[in-house]
Amino acid sequence: HSCRGLLKLMIKQLAKIKLKLIAGILLVFLISFAIQINLVITIFLISLYAYFKLRRLNLKNFNLLNITLLIVISFVSSYYIIRQRWPIIYIPFSSIPMVAMLLFNNLEISLLITLATSISVASLTSNPFQFALLFLISGILSSALVKGARKRTTIISAGLMVGFAEIISLICIDRFLIFQPNRYLILMLNAIASSIIVLGVLPMFEYLFKTVTNISLLELADFHHTLLQRMVQEAPGTYHHGLVVGNLSETACETVGANALLARIGAYYHDIGKLSKPDYFSENQDARLSKHDTLPPSMSKLVIMNHVREGVELAKKYKLNSSLIDFILQHHGNSLVYYFYRRALESLEEDQEIKEEGF
């Protein structure tokens, strides 16, 4: 009995030691994992900051938190695949470069993210140099192929081309890596799957990053959109005005290298607030009669100014992207509503005072 009791006690002590050992190993693992991620992010952010300073670009135009999130997603998903002992070619590496290119619409940013993720993910593999090269080729090509993409089919086509490029790259470095022929098929399927993943997650990232891609913009350009249909029926003059402004702004943006498509679609929607009172705006009025003729200047001023606020409310109701709401908010700036200010001065009596702040 004493031997059995001693044996049970030893088993309990060994169990406790085992649990402590597992907990210690897990803690060391978590700490090393956190250090590795933080090191990669820190190096990348320092490099990115130096790059922006060197190129004299405005850091405010790019949200570093969003860029970092893409890197972390790529690293963590790759780490999970490797820890599960799945083949490394299962990693959908070209997804993040494609998403970065579509979201930021900047090839240099996408390539920087590609470089950071290539090095960090390849460091987890047994052949870091070869896989870093493979990932770099995949990321650079996928970023370049979806640059300025306006159709979903462009992304699928990019996946196919990236798949072929990866197979050729793998054949070139196959003297270092021994792969079975069927893995080339997996590599092709991986590239196609990556493009499908991009199409699936893109709306989520647009919402999180409060941005809009060319693909979503073209969907908003469809004249069957409810707001544009209402404009055609209720405010045809404003609708035509939006088309003209859109064409002018698109041409101007192409000249200076700005986002021409965003400017054009923003122009289509910038005056949707006029739908609440379309007859009070000159482009929708009968040339012989104006509703403002019977209104005091102060009331006319309110009608004109309120179309901005009403436009924002309408945009939120129809869930337009915040980038388009900016067009509505800012298209009049903070300048004077001069016409009605002059009318107010003309009707001014001796004991009255009209301040510009009110207009």
mmCIF file of C-alpha atoms in Angstrom:
data_model
loop_
_atom_site.group_PDB
_atom_site.id
_atom_site.type_symbol
_atom_site.label_atom_id
_atom_site.label_comp_id
_atom_site.label_asym_id
_atom_site.label_seq_id
_atom_site.Cartn_x
_atom_site.Cartn_y
_atom_site.Cartn_z
ATOM 1 C CA HIS A 1 0.000 0.000 0.000
ATOM 2 C CA SER A 2 2.810 2.403 0.858
ATOM 3 C CA CYS A 3 4.449 1.675 -2.532
ATOM 4 C CA ARG A 4 1.206 2.362 -4.361
ATOM 5 C CA GLY A 5 0.729 5.631 -2.478
ATOM 6 C CA LEU A 6 4.277 6.672 -3.285
ATOM 7 C CA LEU A 7 3.715 5.793 -6.960
ATOM 8 C CA LYS A 8 0.530 7.848 -7.123
ATOM 9 C CA LEU A 9 2.321 10.791 -5.514
ATOM 10 C CA MET A 10 5.168 10.531 -8.026
ATOM 11 C CA ILE A 11 2.668 10.423 -10.933
ATOM 12 C CA LYS A 12 0.932 13.544 -9.609
ATOM 13 C CA GLN A 13 4.243 15.354 -9.242
ATOM 14 C CA LEU A 14 5.311 14.312 -12.734
ATOM 15 C CA ALA A 15 1.956 15.524 -14.116
ATOM 16 C CA LYS A 16 2.479 18.879 -12.425
ATOM 17 C CA ILE A 17 6.014 19.117 -13.796
ATOM 18 C CA LYS A 18 4.724 18.204 -17.275
ATOM 19 C CA LEU A 19 2.030 20.895 -17.112
ATOM 20 C CA LYS A 20 4.583 23.466 -15.974
ATOM 21 C CA LEU A 21 6.928 22.387 -18.746
ATOM 22 C CA ILE A 22 4.180 22.680 -21.379
ATOM 23 C CA ALA A 23 3.163 26.080 -20.004
ATOM 24 C CA GLY A 24 6.796 27.226 -20.068
ATOM 25 C CA ILE A 25 7.305 26.034 -23.645
ATOM 26 C CA LEU A 26 4.056 27.722 -24.688
ATOM 27 C CA LEU A 27 5.112 30.967 -23.009
ATOM 28 C CA VAL A 28 8.523 30.893 -24.707
ATOM 29 C CA PHE A 29 6.805 30.168 -28.013
ATOM 30 C CA LEU A 30 4.386 33.081 -27.611
ATOM 31 C CA ILE A 31 7.154 35.475 -26.584
ATOM 32 C CA SER A 32 9.369 34.456 -29.518
ATOM 33 C CA PHE A 33 6.415 34.723 -31.897
ATOM 34 C CA ALA A 34 5.551 38.221 -30.615
ATOM 35 C CA ILE A 35 9.202 39.322 -30.871
ATOM 36 C CA GLN A 36 9.413 38.031 -34.425
ATOM 37 C CA ILE A 37 6.250 39.843 -35.518
ATOM 38 C CA ASN A 38 7.244 43.072 -33.761
ATOM 39 C CA LEU A 39 10.731 42.918 -35.263
ATOM 40 C CA VAL A 40 9.353 42.505 -38.791
ATOM 41 C CA ILE A 41 6.821 45.315 -38.323
ATOM 42 C CA THR A 42 9.396 47.642 -36.735
ATOM 43 C CA ILE A 43 11.917 47.114 -39.535
ATOM 44 C CA PHE A 44 9.205 47.616 -42.126
ATOM 45 C CA LEU A 45 7.846 50.799 -40.539
ATOM 46 C CA ILE A 46 11.335 52.288 -40.222
ATOM 47 C CA SER A 47 12.028 51.452 -43.864
ATOM 48 C CA LEU A 48 8.660 52.850 -44.904
ATOM 49 C CA TYR A 49 9.217 56.075 -42.975
ATOM 50 C CA ALA A 50 12.673 56.495 -44.512
ATOM 51 C CA TYR A 51 11.221 55.790 -47.956
ATOM 52 C CA PHE A 52 8.502 58.421 -47.562
ATOM 53 C CA LYS A 53 11.003 60.974 -46.329
ATOM 54 C CA LEU A 54 13.336 60.202 -49.205
ATOM 55 C CA ARG A 55 10.547 60.518 -51.772
ATOM 56 C CA ARG A 56 9.040 63.521 -49.920
ATOM 57 C CA LEU A 57 5.620 61.897 -49.876
ATOM 58 C CA ASN A 58 2.909 62.824 -47.381
ATOM 59 C CA LEU A 59 2.529 60.123 -44.739
ATOM 60 C CA LYS A 60 -1.034 61.308 -44.056
ATOM 61 C CA ASN A 61 -2.091 59.934 -47.435
ATOM 62 C CA PHE A 62 -1.355 56.398 -46.234
ATOM 63 C CA ASN A 63 -2.602 54.895 -42.992
ATOM 64 C CA LEU A 64 0.334 52.994 -41.474
ATOM 65 C CA LEU A 65 -2.040 51.008 -39.260
ATOM 66 C CA ASN A 66 -3.806 49.657 -42.355
ATOM 67 C CA ILE A 67 -0.497 48.773 -44.007
ATOM 68 C CA THR A 68 0.694 47.034 -40.844
ATOM 69 C CA LEU A 69 -2.565 45.079 -40.585
ATOM 70 C CA LEU A 70 -2.056 43.637 -44.080
ATOM 71 C CA ILE A 71 1.486 42.543 -43.167
ATOM 72 C CA VAL A 72 0.317 40.917 -39.921
ATOM 73 C CA ILE A 73 -2.506 39.057 -41.716
ATOM 74 C CA SER A 74 -0.057 37.722 -44.295
ATOM 75 C CA PHE A 75 2.500 36.661 -41.672
ATOM 76 C CA VAL A 76 0.027 35.068 -39.252
ATOM 77 C CA SER A 77 -1.854 33.113 -41.955
ATOM 78 C CA SER A 78 1.448 31.875 -43.412
ATOM 79 C CA TYR A 79 2.718 30.937 -39.953
ATOM 80 C CA TYR A 80 -0.468 28.944 -39.311
ATOM 81 C CA ILE A 81 -0.085 27.003 -42.577
ATOM 82 C CA ILE A 82 3.545 26.209 -41.807
ATOM 83 C CA ARG A 83 2.771 25.162 -38.214
ATOM 84 C CA GLN A 84 0.104 22.780 -39.542
ATOM 85 C CA ARG A 85 2.877 21.173 -41.621
ATOM 86 C CA TRP A 86 0.976 21.860 -44.820
ATOM 87 C CA PRO A 87 3.046 22.393 -47.988
ATOM 88 C CA ILE A 88 4.446 25.928 -48.145
ATOM 89 C CA ILE A 89 3.031 26.358 -51.639
ATOM 90 C CA TYR A 90 -0.436 26.370 -50.004
ATOM 91 C CA ILE A 91 0.248 29.911 -48.768
ATOM 92 C CA PRO A 92 -1.915 32.287 -50.883
ATOM 93 C CA PHE A 93 0.922 34.776 -50.967
ATOM 94 C CA SER A 94 -0.177 36.875 -53.958
ATOM 95 C CA SER A 95 -3.456 37.819 -52.201
ATOM 96 C CA ILE A 96 -1.998 40.535 -49.965
ATOM 97 C CA PRO A 97 -0.031 42.324 -52.751
ATOM 98 C CA MET A 98 -3.189 42.349 -54.894
ATOM 99 C CA VAL A 99 -5.331 43.679 -52.038
ATOM 100 C CA ALA A 100 -2.713 46.347 -51.213
ATOM 101 C CA MET A 101 -2.532 47.481 -54.838
ATOM 102 C CA LEU A 102 -6.318 47.711 -55.195
ATOM 103 C CA LEU A 103 -6.849 49.474 -51.853
ATOM 104 C CA PHE A 104 -4.001 51.991 -51.920
ATOM 105 C CA ASN A 105 -3.820 52.407 -55.705
ATOM 106 C CA ASN A 106 -0.074 52.880 -55.317
ATOM 107 C CA LEU A 107 2.394 50.416 -56.837
ATOM 108 C CA GLU A 108 5.295 51.498 -54.618
ATOM 109 C CA ILE A 109 3.342 50.846 -51.393
ATOM 110 C CA SER A 110 2.242 47.448 -52.687
ATOM 111 C CA LEU A 111 5.826 46.527 -53.576
ATOM 112 C CA LEU A 112 7.077 47.595 -50.139
ATOM 113 C CA ILE A 113 4.451 45.375 -48.492
ATOM 114 C CA THR A 114 5.464 42.549 -50.841
ATOM 115 C CA LEU A 115 9.113 42.924 -49.841
ATOM 116 C CA ALA A 116 8.324 42.956 -46.112
ATOM 117 C CA THR A 117 6.019 39.932 -46.247
ATOM 118 C CA SER A 118 8.339 37.978 -48.580
ATOM 119 C CA ILE A 119 11.277 38.251 -46.204
ATOM 120 C CA SER A 120 9.258 37.628 -43.031
ATOM 121 C CA VAL A 121 7.311 34.628 -44.374
ATOM 122 C CA ALA A 122 10.351 33.085 -46.094
ATOM 123 C CA SER A 123 12.244 33.271 -42.798
ATOM 124 C CA LEU A 124 9.806 30.682 -41.434
ATOM 125 C CA THR A 125 10.713 28.129 -44.106
ATOM 126 C CA SER A 126 13.643 25.700 -44.428
ATOM 127 C CA ASN A 127 14.783 27.370 -47.683
ATOM 128 C CA PRO A 128 14.351 31.095 -46.983
ATOM 129 C CA PHE A 129 16.304 32.401 -49.990
ATOM 130 C CA GLN A 130 14.446 30.308 -52.574
ATOM 131 C CA PHE A 131 11.001 30.982 -51.107
ATOM 132 C CA ALA A 132 11.707 34.693 -50.663
ATOM 133 C CA LEU A 133 12.563 34.805 -54.373
ATOM 134 C CA LEU A 134 9.380 32.906 -55.267
ATOM 135 C CA PHE A 135 7.220 35.142 -53.064
ATOM 136 C CA LEU A 136 8.842 38.301 -54.447
ATOM 137 C CA ILE A 137 8.198 37.272 -58.039
ATOM 138 C CA SER A 138 4.605 36.392 -57.163
ATOM 139 C CA GLY A 139 3.970 39.645 -55.266
ATOM 140 C CA ILE A 140 5.630 41.982 -57.768
ATOM 141 C CA LEU A 141 3.829 40.447 -60.732
ATOM 142 C CA SER A 142 0.425 40.314 -59.031
ATOM 143 C CA SER A 143 0.738 43.973 -57.940
ATOM 144 C CA ALA A 144 1.664 45.091 -61.440
ATOM 145 C CA LEU A 145 -1.103 43.073 -63.122
ATOM 146 C CA VAL A 146 -3.960 44.470 -60.999
ATOM 147 C CA LYS A 147 -2.706 48.068 -61.102
ATOM 148 C CA GLY A 148 -5.631 50.253 -62.175
ATOM 149 C CA ALA A 149 -7.915 47.199 -62.480
ATOM 150 C CA ARG A 150 -11.522 48.139 -63.220
ATOM 151 C CA LYS A 151 -13.010 44.676 -63.765
ATOM 152 C CA ARG A 152 -13.188 41.600 -61.567
ATOM 153 C CA THR A 153 -12.091 39.486 -64.523
ATOM 154 C CA THR A 154 -8.784 41.398 -64.500
ATOM 155 C CA ILE A 155 -8.065 40.002 -61.031
ATOM 156 C CA ILE A 156 -8.858 36.429 -62.115
ATOM 157 C CA SER A 157 -6.662 36.863 -65.216
ATOM 158 C CA ALA A 158 -3.885 38.188 -62.972
ATOM 159 C CA GLY A 159 -4.174 35.033 -60.845
ATOM 160 C CA LEU A 160 -3.742 32.828 -63.917
ATOM 161 C CA MET A 161 -0.683 34.749 -65.114
ATOM 162 C CA VAL A 162 0.865 34.734 -61.648
ATOM 163 C CA GLY A 163 0.338 30.970 -61.507
ATOM 164 C CA PHE A 164 2.252 30.464 -64.751
ATOM 165 C CA ALA A 165 5.017 32.783 -63.552
ATOM 166 C CA GLU A 166 5.319 30.894 -60.263
ATOM 167 C CA ILE A 167 5.595 27.562 -62.089
ATOM 168 C CA ILE A 168 8.364 28.917 -64.344
ATOM 169 C CA SER A 169 10.125 30.410 -61.311
ATOM 170 C CA LEU A 170 9.859 27.136 -59.433
ATOM 171 C CA ILE A 171 11.290 25.189 -62.381
ATOM 172 C CA CYS A 172 14.242 27.592 -62.444
ATOM 173 C CA ILE A 173 15.017 27.037 -58.759
ATOM 174 C CA ASP A 174 13.999 23.358 -58.709
ATOM 175 C CA ARG A 175 17.640 22.339 -58.592
ATOM 176 C CA PHE A 176 17.584 23.643 -55.002
ATOM 177 C CA LEU A 177 14.124 22.339 -54.125
ATOM 178 C CA ILE A 178 12.892 18.856 -54.924
ATOM 179 C CA PHE A 179 9.200 19.076 -55.802
ATOM 180 C CA GLN A 180 6.872 16.512 -57.301
ATOM 181 C CA PRO A 181 5.271 17.438 -60.653
ATOM 182 C CA ASN A 182 1.761 17.567 -59.148
ATOM 183 C CA ARG A 183 2.890 20.464 -56.959
ATOM 184 C CA TYR A 184 3.100 22.692 -60.018
ATOM 185 C CA LEU A 185 -0.635 22.124 -60.453
ATOM 186 C CA ILE A 186 -1.142 23.049 -56.789
ATOM 187 C CA LEU A 187 0.849 26.227 -57.380
ATOM 188 C CA MET A 188 -1.420 27.189 -60.287
ATOM 189 C CA LEU A 189 -4.567 26.445 -58.276
ATOM 190 C CA ASN A 190 -3.112 28.454 -55.394
ATOM 191 C CA ALA A 191 -2.662 31.529 -57.604
ATOM 192 C CA ILE A 192 -6.227 31.271 -58.922
ATOM 193 C CA ALA A 193 -7.548 30.735 -55.387
ATOM 194 C CA SER A 194 -5.604 33.832 -54.270
ATOM 195 C CA SER A 195 -7.408 35.986 -56.829
ATOM 196 C CA ILE A 196 -10.765 34.564 -55.726
ATOM 197 C CA ILE A 197 -9.868 35.325 -52.086
ATOM 198 C CA VAL A 198 -9.099 38.907 -53.111
ATOM 199 C CA LEU A 199 -12.536 39.305 -54.704
ATOM 200 C CA GLY A 200 -14.148 37.938 -51.556
ATOM 201 C CA VAL A 201 -12.323 40.034 -48.952
ATOM 202 C CA LEU A 202 -12.057 43.285 -50.914
ATOM 203 C CA PRO A 203 -15.439 44.735 -49.794
ATOM 204 C CA MET A 204 -14.540 44.004 -46.153
ATOM 205 C CA PHE A 205 -11.211 45.853 -46.439
ATOM 206 C CA GLU A 206 -12.886 48.750 -48.254
ATOM 207 C CA TYR A 207 -15.212 49.112 -45.282
ATOM 208 C CA LEU A 208 -12.449 48.738 -42.664
ATOM 209 C CA PHE A 209 -10.033 51.111 -44.406
ATOM 210 C CA LYS A 210 -12.765 53.578 -45.433
ATOM 211 C CA THR A 211 -11.611 53.596 -49.016
ATOM 212 C CA VAL A 212 -13.045 52.605 -52.376
ATOM 213 C CA THR A 213 -11.522 50.620 -55.235
ATOM 214 C CA ASN A 214 -11.950 51.133 -58.964
ATOM 215 C CA ILE A 215 -14.167 48.050 -59.119
ATOM 216 C CA SER A 216 -16.619 49.454 -56.572
ATOM 217 C CA LEU A 217 -16.500 52.850 -58.249
ATOM 218 C CA LEU A 218 -17.538 51.358 -61.575
ATOM 219 C CA GLU A 219 -20.458 49.643 -59.857
ATOM 220 C CA LEU A 220 -21.539 53.079 -58.607
ATOM 221 C CA ALA A 221 -21.192 54.435 -62.152
ATOM 222 C CA ASP A 222 -23.993 52.139 -63.281
ATOM 223 C CA PHE A 223 -26.839 54.470 -64.238
ATOM 224 C CA HIS A 224 -29.324 51.946 -62.867
ATOM 225 C CA HIS A 225 -28.192 52.918 -59.353
ATOM 226 C CA THR A 226 -31.231 54.158 -57.401
ATOM 227 C CA LEU A 227 -29.789 57.623 -56.721
ATOM 228 C CA LEU A 228 -28.798 58.225 -60.341
ATOM 229 C CA GLN A 229 -32.209 57.014 -61.509
ATOM 230 C CA ARG A 230 -33.867 59.486 -59.137
ATOM 231 C CA MET A 231 -31.643 62.251 -60.473
ATOM 232 C CA VAL A 232 -32.691 61.478 -64.057
ATOM 233 C CA GLN A 233 -36.389 61.553 -63.129
ATOM 234 C CA GLU A 234 -36.559 64.262 -60.444
ATOM 235 C CA ALA A 235 -33.597 66.561 -61.203
ATOM 236 C CA PRO A 236 -32.539 66.055 -64.863
ATOM 237 C CA GLY A 237 -30.636 69.354 -64.946
ATOM 238 C CA THR A 238 -28.566 68.376 -61.906
ATOM 239 C CA TYR A 239 -27.956 64.948 -63.428
ATOM 240 C CA HIS A 240 -26.594 66.520 -66.628
ATOM 241 C CA HIS A 241 -24.533 68.957 -64.544
ATOM 242 C CA GLY A 242 -22.955 65.982 -62.709
ATOM 243 C CA LEU A 243 -22.033 64.316 -66.019
ATOM 244 C CA VAL A 244 -20.356 67.463 -67.326
ATOM 245 C CA VAL A 245 -18.442 68.055 -64.080
ATOM 246 C CA GLY A 246 -17.442 64.371 -64.061
ATOM 247 C CA ASN A 247 -15.961 64.543 -67.561
ATOM 248 C CA LEU A 248 -14.098 67.771 -66.796
ATOM 249 C CA SER A 249 -12.686 66.513 -63.476
ATOM 250 C CA GLU A 250 -11.660 63.163 -64.988
ATOM 251 C CA THR A 251 -9.659 64.909 -67.708
ATOM 252 C CA ALA A 252 -8.033 67.241 -65.169
ATOM 253 C CA CYS A 253 -7.071 64.339 -62.877
ATOM 254 C CA GLU A 254 -5.566 62.349 -65.749
ATOM 255 C CA THR A 255 -3.413 65.372 -66.576
ATOM 256 C CA VAL A 256 -2.015 65.760 -63.045
ATOM 257 C CA GLY A 257 -1.878 62.051 -62.190
ATOM 258 C CA ALA A 258 -4.702 61.996 -59.641
ATOM 259 C CA ASN A 259 -7.426 59.338 -59.329
ATOM 260 C CA ALA A 260 -9.512 60.189 -62.406
ATOM 261 C CA LEU A 261 -12.167 57.522 -61.860
ATOM 262 C CA LEU A 262 -12.800 58.586 -58.254
ATOM 263 C CA ALA A 263 -13.169 62.207 -59.387
ATOM 264 C CA ARG A 264 -15.668 61.272 -62.103
ATOM 265 C CA ILE A 265 -17.859 59.117 -59.847
ATOM 266 C CA GLY A 266 -17.616 61.669 -57.043
ATOM 267 C CA ALA A 267 -18.906 64.317 -59.473
ATOM 268 C CA TYR A 268 -21.906 62.125 -60.344
ATOM 269 C CA TYR A 269 -22.994 62.069 -56.698
ATOM 270 C CA HIS A 270 -21.788 65.418 -55.364
ATOM 271 C CA ASP A 271 -25.161 67.166 -55.788
ATOM 272 C CA ILE A 272 -27.562 64.420 -54.702
ATOM 273 C CA GLY A 273 -28.730 66.733 -51.891
ATOM 274 C CA LYS A 274 -30.625 68.748 -54.517
ATOM 275 C CA LEU A 275 -33.104 65.865 -54.793
ATOM 276 C CA SER A 276 -34.943 67.223 -51.739
ATOM 277 C CA LYS A 277 -35.783 70.526 -53.491
ATOM 278 C CA PRO A 278 -34.746 70.219 -57.155
ATOM 279 C CA ASP A 279 -36.904 73.136 -58.360
ATOM 280 C CA TYR A 280 -34.890 75.595 -56.247
ATOM 281 C CA PHE A 281 -31.728 75.114 -58.304
ATOM 282 C CA SER A 282 -31.196 76.941 -61.570
ATOM 283 C CA GLU A 283 -30.356 73.901 -63.732
ATOM 284 C CA ASN A 284 -33.805 72.422 -62.987
ATOM 285 C CA GLN A 285 -35.834 75.653 -63.217
ATOM 286 C CA ASP A 286 -37.894 77.159 -65.957
ATOM 287 C CA ALA A 287 -35.720 79.938 -67.426
ATOM 288 C CA ARG A 288 -38.622 82.444 -67.064
ATOM 289 C CA LEU A 289 -39.364 81.757 -63.419
ATOM 290 C CA SER A 290 -37.324 81.164 -60.269
ATOM 291 C CA LYS A 291 -38.751 79.990 -56.956
ATOM 292 C CA HIS A 292 -36.237 82.274 -55.250
ATOM 293 C CA ASP A 293 -38.066 85.324 -56.605
ATOM 294 C CA THR A 294 -40.679 84.882 -53.877
ATOM 295 C CA LEU A 295 -38.234 84.074 -51.086
ATOM 296 C CA PRO A 296 -36.157 86.414 -48.899
ATOM 297 C CA PRO A 297 -32.378 86.102 -49.489
ATOM 298 C CA SER A 298 -31.834 84.531 -46.066
ATOM 299 C CA MET A 299 -34.277 81.716 -46.868
ATOM 300 C CA SER A 300 -32.781 81.166 -50.332
ATOM 301 C CA LYS A 301 -29.361 80.949 -48.737
ATOM 302 C CA LEU A 302 -30.565 78.204 -46.375
ATOM 303 C CA VAL A 303 -32.006 76.187 -49.265
ATOM 304 C CA ILE A 304 -28.706 76.393 -51.162
ATOM 305 C CA MET A 305 -26.553 75.570 -48.144
ATOM 306 C CA ASN A 306 -28.765 72.740 -46.906
ATOM 307 C CA HIS A 307 -28.331 70.677 -50.052
ATOM 308 C CA VAL A 308 -24.867 69.732 -48.754
ATOM 309 C CA ARG A 309 -26.202 68.453 -45.420
ATOM 310 C CA GLU A 310 -29.147 66.718 -47.101
ATOM 311 C CA GLY A 311 -26.754 65.144 -49.598
ATOM 312 C CA VAL A 312 -24.658 63.651 -46.793
ATOM 313 C CA GLU A 313 -27.766 62.232 -45.127
ATOM 314 C CA LEU A 314 -28.925 60.720 -48.414
ATOM 315 C CA ALA A 315 -25.459 59.243 -49.066
ATOM 316 C CA LYS A 316 -25.434 57.594 -45.629
ATOM 317 C CA LYS A 317 -28.939 56.254 -46.195
ATOM 318 C CA TYR A 318 -27.804 54.585 -49.427
ATOM 319 C CA LYS A 319 -24.506 53.491 -47.799
ATOM 320 C CA LEU A 320 -22.177 55.352 -50.148
ATOM 321 C CA ASN A 321 -18.475 55.104 -49.352
ATOM 322 C CA SER A 322 -16.968 57.838 -47.161
ATOM 323 C CA SER A 323 -14.665 58.845 -50.046
ATOM 324 C CA LEU A 324 -17.757 59.892 -52.029
ATOM 325 C CA ILE A 325 -19.302 61.619 -49.015
ATOM 326 C CA ASP A 326 -16.187 63.825 -48.939
ATOM 327 C CA PHE A 327 -17.119 65.129 -52.400
ATOM 328 C CA ILE A 328 -20.555 66.099 -51.115
ATOM 329 C CA LEU A 329 -19.176 67.780 -47.999
ATOM 330 C CA GLN A 330 -16.400 69.718 -49.686
ATOM 331 C CA HIS A 331 -17.610 70.673 -53.157
ATOM 332 C CA HIS A 332 -18.686 74.168 -52.059
ATOM 333 C CA GLY A 333 -15.860 74.782 -49.617
ATOM 334 C CA ASN A 334 -16.529 77.633 -47.170
ATOM 335 C CA SER A 335 -16.898 80.484 -49.652
ATOM 336 C CA LEU A 336 -19.618 83.120 -49.668
ATOM 337 C CA VAL A 337 -23.022 82.449 -51.259
ATOM 338 C CA TYR A 338 -22.398 85.676 -53.128
ATOM 339 C CA TYR A 339 -25.543 86.016 -55.247
ATOM 340 C CA PHE A 340 -27.956 85.944 -52.315
ATOM 341 C CA TYR A 341 -25.598 88.004 -50.180
ATOM 342 C CA ARG A 342 -25.758 90.750 -52.836
ATOM 343 C CA ARG A 343 -29.551 90.450 -52.934
ATOM 344 C CA ALA A 344 -29.672 90.833 -49.169
ATOM 345 C CA LEU A 345 -27.522 93.985 -49.381
ATOM 346 C CA GLU A 346 -29.764 95.435 -52.095
ATOM 347 C CA SER A 347 -32.858 95.009 -49.907
ATOM 348 C CA LEU A 348 -31.095 96.335 -46.824
ATOM 349 C CA GLU A 349 -32.814 99.096 -44.847
ATOM 350 C CA GLU A 350 -30.924 101.850 -43.043
ATOM 351 C CA ASP A 351 -31.147 100.362 -39.536
ATOM 352 C CA GLN A 352 -30.190 96.837 -40.634
ATOM 353 C CA GLU A 353 -26.818 95.108 -40.921
ATOM 354 C CA ILE A 354 -25.954 92.067 -43.005
ATOM 355 C CA LYS A 355 -22.864 90.082 -42.032
ATOM 356 C CA GLU A 356 -20.955 87.876 -44.461
ATOM 357 C CA GLU A 357 -20.770 85.130 -41.816
ATOM 358 C CA GLY A 358 -24.473 84.471 -42.312
ATOM 359 C CA PHE A 359 -23.932 83.712 -46.002
#
